[in-house]
Short mmCIF file of C-alpha atoms in Angstrom, two decimals:
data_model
loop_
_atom_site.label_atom_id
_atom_site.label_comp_id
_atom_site.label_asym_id
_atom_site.label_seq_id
_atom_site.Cartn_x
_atom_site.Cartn_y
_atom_site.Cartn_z
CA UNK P 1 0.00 0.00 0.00
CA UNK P 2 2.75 2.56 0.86
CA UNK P 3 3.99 2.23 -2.86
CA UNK P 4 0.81 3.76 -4.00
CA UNK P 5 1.12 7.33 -2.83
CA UNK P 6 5.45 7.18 -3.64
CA UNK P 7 6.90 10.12 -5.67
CA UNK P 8 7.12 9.32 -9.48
CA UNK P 9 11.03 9.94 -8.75
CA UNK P 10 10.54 7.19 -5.81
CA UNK P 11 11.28 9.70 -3.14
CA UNK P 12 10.16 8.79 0.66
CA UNK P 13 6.62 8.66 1.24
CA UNK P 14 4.85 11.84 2.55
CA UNK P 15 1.82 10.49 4.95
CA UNK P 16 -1.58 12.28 5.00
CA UNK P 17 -1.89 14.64 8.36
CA UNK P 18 -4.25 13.48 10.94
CA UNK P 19 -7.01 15.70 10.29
CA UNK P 20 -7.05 14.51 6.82
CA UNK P 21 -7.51 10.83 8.02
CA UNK P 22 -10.23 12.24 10.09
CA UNK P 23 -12.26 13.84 7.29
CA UNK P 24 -11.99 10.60 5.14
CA UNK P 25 -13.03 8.41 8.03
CA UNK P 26 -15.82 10.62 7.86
CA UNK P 27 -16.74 10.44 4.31
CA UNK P 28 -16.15 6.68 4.73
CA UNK P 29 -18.82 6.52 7.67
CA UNK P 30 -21.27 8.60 6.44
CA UNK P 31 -21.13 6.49 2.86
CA UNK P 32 -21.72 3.34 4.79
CA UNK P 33 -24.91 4.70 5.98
CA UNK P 34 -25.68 5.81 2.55
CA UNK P 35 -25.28 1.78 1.98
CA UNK P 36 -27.59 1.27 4.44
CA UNK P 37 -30.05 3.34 2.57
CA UNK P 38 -29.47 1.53 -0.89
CA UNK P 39 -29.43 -2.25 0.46
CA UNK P 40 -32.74 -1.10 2.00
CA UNK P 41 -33.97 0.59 -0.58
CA UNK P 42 -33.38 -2.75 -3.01
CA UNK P 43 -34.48 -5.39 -1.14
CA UNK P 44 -37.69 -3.28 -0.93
CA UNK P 45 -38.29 -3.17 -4.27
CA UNK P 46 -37.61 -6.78 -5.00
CA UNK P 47 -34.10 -7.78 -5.56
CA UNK P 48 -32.29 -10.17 -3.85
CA UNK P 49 -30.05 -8.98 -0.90
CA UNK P 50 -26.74 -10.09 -3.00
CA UNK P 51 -27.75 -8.10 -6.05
CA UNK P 52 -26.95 -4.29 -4.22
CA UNK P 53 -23.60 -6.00 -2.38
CA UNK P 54 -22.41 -7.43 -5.55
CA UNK P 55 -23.43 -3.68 -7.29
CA UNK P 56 -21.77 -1.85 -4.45
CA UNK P 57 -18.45 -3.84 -5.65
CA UNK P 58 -18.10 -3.89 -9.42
CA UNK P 59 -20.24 -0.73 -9.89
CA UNK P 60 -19.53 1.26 -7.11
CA UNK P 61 -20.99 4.24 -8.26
CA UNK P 62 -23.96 5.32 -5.72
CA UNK P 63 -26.23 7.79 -7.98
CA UNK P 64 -26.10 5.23 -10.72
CA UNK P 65 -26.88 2.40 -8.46
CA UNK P 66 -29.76 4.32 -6.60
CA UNK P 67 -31.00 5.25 -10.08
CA UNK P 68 -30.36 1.76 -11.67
CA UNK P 69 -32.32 0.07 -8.62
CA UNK P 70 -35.01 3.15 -8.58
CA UNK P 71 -35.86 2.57 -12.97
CA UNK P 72 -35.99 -1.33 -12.65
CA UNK P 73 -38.64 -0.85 -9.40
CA UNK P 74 -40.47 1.63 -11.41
CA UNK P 75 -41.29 -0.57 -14.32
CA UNK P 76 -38.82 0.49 -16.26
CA UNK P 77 -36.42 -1.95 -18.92
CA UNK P 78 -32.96 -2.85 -17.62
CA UNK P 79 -30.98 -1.14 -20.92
CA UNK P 80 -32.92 1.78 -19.89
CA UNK P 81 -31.81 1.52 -16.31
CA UNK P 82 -28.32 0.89 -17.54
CA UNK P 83 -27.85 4.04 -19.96
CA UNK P 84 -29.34 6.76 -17.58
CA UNK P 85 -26.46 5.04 -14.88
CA UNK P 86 -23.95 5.70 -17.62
CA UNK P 87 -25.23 9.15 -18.34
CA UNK P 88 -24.72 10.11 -14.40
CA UNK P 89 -21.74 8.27 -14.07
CA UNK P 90 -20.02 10.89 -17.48
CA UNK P 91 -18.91 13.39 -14.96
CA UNK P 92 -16.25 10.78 -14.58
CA UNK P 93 -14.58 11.55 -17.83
CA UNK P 94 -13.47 14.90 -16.52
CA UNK P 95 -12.58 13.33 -13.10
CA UNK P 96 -10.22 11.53 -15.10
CA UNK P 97 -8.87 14.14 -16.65
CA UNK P 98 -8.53 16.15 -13.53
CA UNK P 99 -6.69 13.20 -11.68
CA UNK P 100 -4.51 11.39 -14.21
CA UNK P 101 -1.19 11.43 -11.79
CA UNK P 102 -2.71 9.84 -9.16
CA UNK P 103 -4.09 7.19 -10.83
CA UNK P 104 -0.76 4.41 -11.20
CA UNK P 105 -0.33 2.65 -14.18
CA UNK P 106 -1.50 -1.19 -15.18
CA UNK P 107 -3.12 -2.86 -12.91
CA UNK P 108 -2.95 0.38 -10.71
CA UNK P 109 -4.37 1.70 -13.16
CA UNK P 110 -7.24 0.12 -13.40
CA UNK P 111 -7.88 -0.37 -9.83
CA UNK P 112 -7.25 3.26 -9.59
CA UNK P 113 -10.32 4.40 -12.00
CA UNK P 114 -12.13 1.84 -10.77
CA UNK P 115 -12.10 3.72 -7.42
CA UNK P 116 -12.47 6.77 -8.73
CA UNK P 117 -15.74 9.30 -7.39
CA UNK P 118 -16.57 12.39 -6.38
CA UNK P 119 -14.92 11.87 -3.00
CA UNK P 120 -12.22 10.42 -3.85
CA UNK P 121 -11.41 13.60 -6.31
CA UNK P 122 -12.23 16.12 -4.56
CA UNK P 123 -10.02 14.82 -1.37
CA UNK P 124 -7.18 14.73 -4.18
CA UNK P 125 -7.91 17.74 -5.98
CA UNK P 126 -7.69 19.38 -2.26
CA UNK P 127 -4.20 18.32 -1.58
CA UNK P 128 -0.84 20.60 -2.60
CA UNK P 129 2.01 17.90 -3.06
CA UNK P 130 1.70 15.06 -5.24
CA UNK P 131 2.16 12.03 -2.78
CA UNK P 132 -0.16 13.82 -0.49
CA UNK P 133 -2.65 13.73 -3.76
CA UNK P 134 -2.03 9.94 -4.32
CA UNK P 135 -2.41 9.23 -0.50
CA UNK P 136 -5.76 10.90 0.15
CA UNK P 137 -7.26 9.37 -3.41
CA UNK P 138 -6.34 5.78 -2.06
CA UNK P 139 -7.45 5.89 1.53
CA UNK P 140 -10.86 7.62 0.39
CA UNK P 141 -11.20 5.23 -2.28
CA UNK P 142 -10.25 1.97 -0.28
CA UNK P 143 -12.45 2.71 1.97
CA UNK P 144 -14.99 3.66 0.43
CA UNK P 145 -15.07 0.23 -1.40
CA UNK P 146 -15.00 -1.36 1.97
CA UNK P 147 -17.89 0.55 3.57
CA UNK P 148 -20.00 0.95 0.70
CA UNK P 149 -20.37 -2.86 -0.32
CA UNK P 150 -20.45 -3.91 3.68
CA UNK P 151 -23.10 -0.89 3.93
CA UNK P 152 -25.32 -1.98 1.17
CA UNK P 153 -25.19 -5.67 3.15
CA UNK P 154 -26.41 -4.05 6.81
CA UNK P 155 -28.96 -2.64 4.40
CA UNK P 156 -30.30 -5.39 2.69
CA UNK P 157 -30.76 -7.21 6.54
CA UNK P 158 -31.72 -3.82 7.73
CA UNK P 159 -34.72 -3.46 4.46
CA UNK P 160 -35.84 -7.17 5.11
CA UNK P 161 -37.57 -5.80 9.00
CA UNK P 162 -38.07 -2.22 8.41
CA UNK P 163 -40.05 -1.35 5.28
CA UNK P 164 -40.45 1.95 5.91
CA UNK P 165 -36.82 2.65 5.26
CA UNK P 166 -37.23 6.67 4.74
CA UNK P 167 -38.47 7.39 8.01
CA UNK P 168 -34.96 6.43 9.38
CA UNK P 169 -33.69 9.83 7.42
CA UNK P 170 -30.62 7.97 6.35
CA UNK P 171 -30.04 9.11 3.43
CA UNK P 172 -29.68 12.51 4.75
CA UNK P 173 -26.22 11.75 6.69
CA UNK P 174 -23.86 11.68 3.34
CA UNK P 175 -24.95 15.17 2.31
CA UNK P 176 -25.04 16.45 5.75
CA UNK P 177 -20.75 15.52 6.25
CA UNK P 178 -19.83 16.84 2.68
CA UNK P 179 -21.63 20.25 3.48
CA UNK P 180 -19.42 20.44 6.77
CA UNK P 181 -16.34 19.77 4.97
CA UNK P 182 -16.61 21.92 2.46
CA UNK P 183 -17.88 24.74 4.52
CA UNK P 184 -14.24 25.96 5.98
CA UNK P 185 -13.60 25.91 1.93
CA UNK P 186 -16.70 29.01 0.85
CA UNK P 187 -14.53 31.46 2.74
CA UNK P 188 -13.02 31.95 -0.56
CA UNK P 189 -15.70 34.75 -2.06
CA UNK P 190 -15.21 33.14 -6.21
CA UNK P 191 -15.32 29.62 -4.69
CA UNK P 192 -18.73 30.60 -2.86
CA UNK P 193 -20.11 32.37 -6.02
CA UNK P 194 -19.12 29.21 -8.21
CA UNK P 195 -20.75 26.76 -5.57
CA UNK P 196 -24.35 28.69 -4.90
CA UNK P 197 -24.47 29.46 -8.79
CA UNK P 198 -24.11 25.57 -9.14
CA UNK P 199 -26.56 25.04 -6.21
CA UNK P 200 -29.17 27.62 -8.43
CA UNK P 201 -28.69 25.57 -11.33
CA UNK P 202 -29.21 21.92 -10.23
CA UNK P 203 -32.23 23.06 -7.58
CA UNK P 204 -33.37 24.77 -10.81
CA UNK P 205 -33.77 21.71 -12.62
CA UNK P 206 -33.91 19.05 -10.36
CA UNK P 207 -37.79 18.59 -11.17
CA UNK P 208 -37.27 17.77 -14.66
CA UNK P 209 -34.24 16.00 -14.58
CA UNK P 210 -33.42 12.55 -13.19
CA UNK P 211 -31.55 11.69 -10.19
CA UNK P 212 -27.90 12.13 -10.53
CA UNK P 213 -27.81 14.80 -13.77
CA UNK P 214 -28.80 17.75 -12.29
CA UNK P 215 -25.53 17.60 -9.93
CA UNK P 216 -23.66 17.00 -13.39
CA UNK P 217 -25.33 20.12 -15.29
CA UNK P 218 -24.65 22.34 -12.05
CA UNK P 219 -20.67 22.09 -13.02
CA UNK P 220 -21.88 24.35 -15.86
CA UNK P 221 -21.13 27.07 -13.24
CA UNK P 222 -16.89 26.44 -12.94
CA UNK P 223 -16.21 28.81 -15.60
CA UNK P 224 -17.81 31.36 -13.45
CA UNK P 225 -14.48 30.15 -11.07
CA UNK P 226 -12.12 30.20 -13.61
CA UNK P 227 -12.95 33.39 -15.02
CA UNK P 228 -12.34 35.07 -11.96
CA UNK P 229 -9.18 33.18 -11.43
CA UNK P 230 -7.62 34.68 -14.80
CA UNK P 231 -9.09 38.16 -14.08
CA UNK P 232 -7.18 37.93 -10.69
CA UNK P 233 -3.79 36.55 -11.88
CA UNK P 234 -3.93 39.58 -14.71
CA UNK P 235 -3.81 42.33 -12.38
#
């Protein structure tokens, strides 16, 4: 594991800070509740308790799962279910583009994009030095395939005595922790604009969109960011 977040150059490793570890133990938690939610949430509508564990693994993508899960319930043909997970799950192509260093090469590689979510980016994306980059991508994303899956299990138990799975309000834990942590990060005033523009937008559409794209159409609002950021570096 320590080989994953080494310099390119093979320099020493540079461990993430404690209060680092803290936020993605965090993120990891609250995620696992999330699970909770899903496995829930799919044994209720009819699948079998293995189906949202073995999604949790080789999918682990939760919009596109909750949205998969939520179109086959609703009536709805699995190819259909299948391309409106795909369509959430394009932000990724940027993602990719944003993180390309940290991702390892080969089987790294693969394992790397595999893990690869909004968490797991913007913990990366939040870090200065390159092995500190590499380090908070893999803990958030290990984890997160550890919690999610297990999660999504507890669920599935959880769904199969409590029906009524939204009165438990669990689903409202994941968004709860990423407001805190980003909340120390709005001080910035272009970083607040940028982040209640994208708020506007994806409340804005939210009733006529499906789950998952209006988060995706609200990063129509970064060049409002950048713009700013060349105005600023021009004076």
């Amino acid at each position: 594991m320590r080989s994953f977040w080494r310099t390119p150059d093979g320099s020493p490793d540079c461990p993430p800070d404690g209060s680092l570890l803290r936020d993605i133990a965090l993120v990891c938690l609250a995620v696992g509740v999330v699970g909770l939610s899903y496995g829930a949430v799919a044994v209720t509508s009819g699948f079998a308790w293995w189906f949202p564990v073995l999604m949790g693994v080789l999918v682990l993508a939760a919009s596109s799962e909750f949205l998969f899960v939520g179109i086959i319930a609703a009536g709805g043909s699995p190819f259909a279910a299948l391309l409106a997970g795909l369509l959430v799950n394009a932000r990724h192509l940027p993602f990719g583009l944003a993180v390309p260093d940290v991702l390892g090469r080969g089987w790294r590689g693969a394992l790397g994009a595999h893990l690869m979510n909004d968490e797991t980016v913007v913990f990366a994306l939040a870090q200065d030095e390159p092995e500190r980059k590499r380090a908070a991508y893999w803990l958030c994303g290990l984890g997160i395939l550890i919690c999610w899956p297990v999660g999504a299990a507890l669920g599935a138990l959880l769904g199969s005595v409590v029906r009524d799975i939204d009165a438990l309000g669990l689903d409202a834990m994941f968004p709860a922790v990423i407001l805190a942590l980003i909340l120390p990060a709005l001080k910035d005033r272009p970083l607040r604009r940028t982040a209640l523009a994208g708020a506007a937008l994806a409340l804005a559409v939210t009733p006529f969109l499906p789950a998952g794209l209006p988060v995706l159409l609200a990063l129509a609002a970064l060049p409002l960011s950048a713009a700013k950021t060349k105005k600023e570096a021009m004076r």
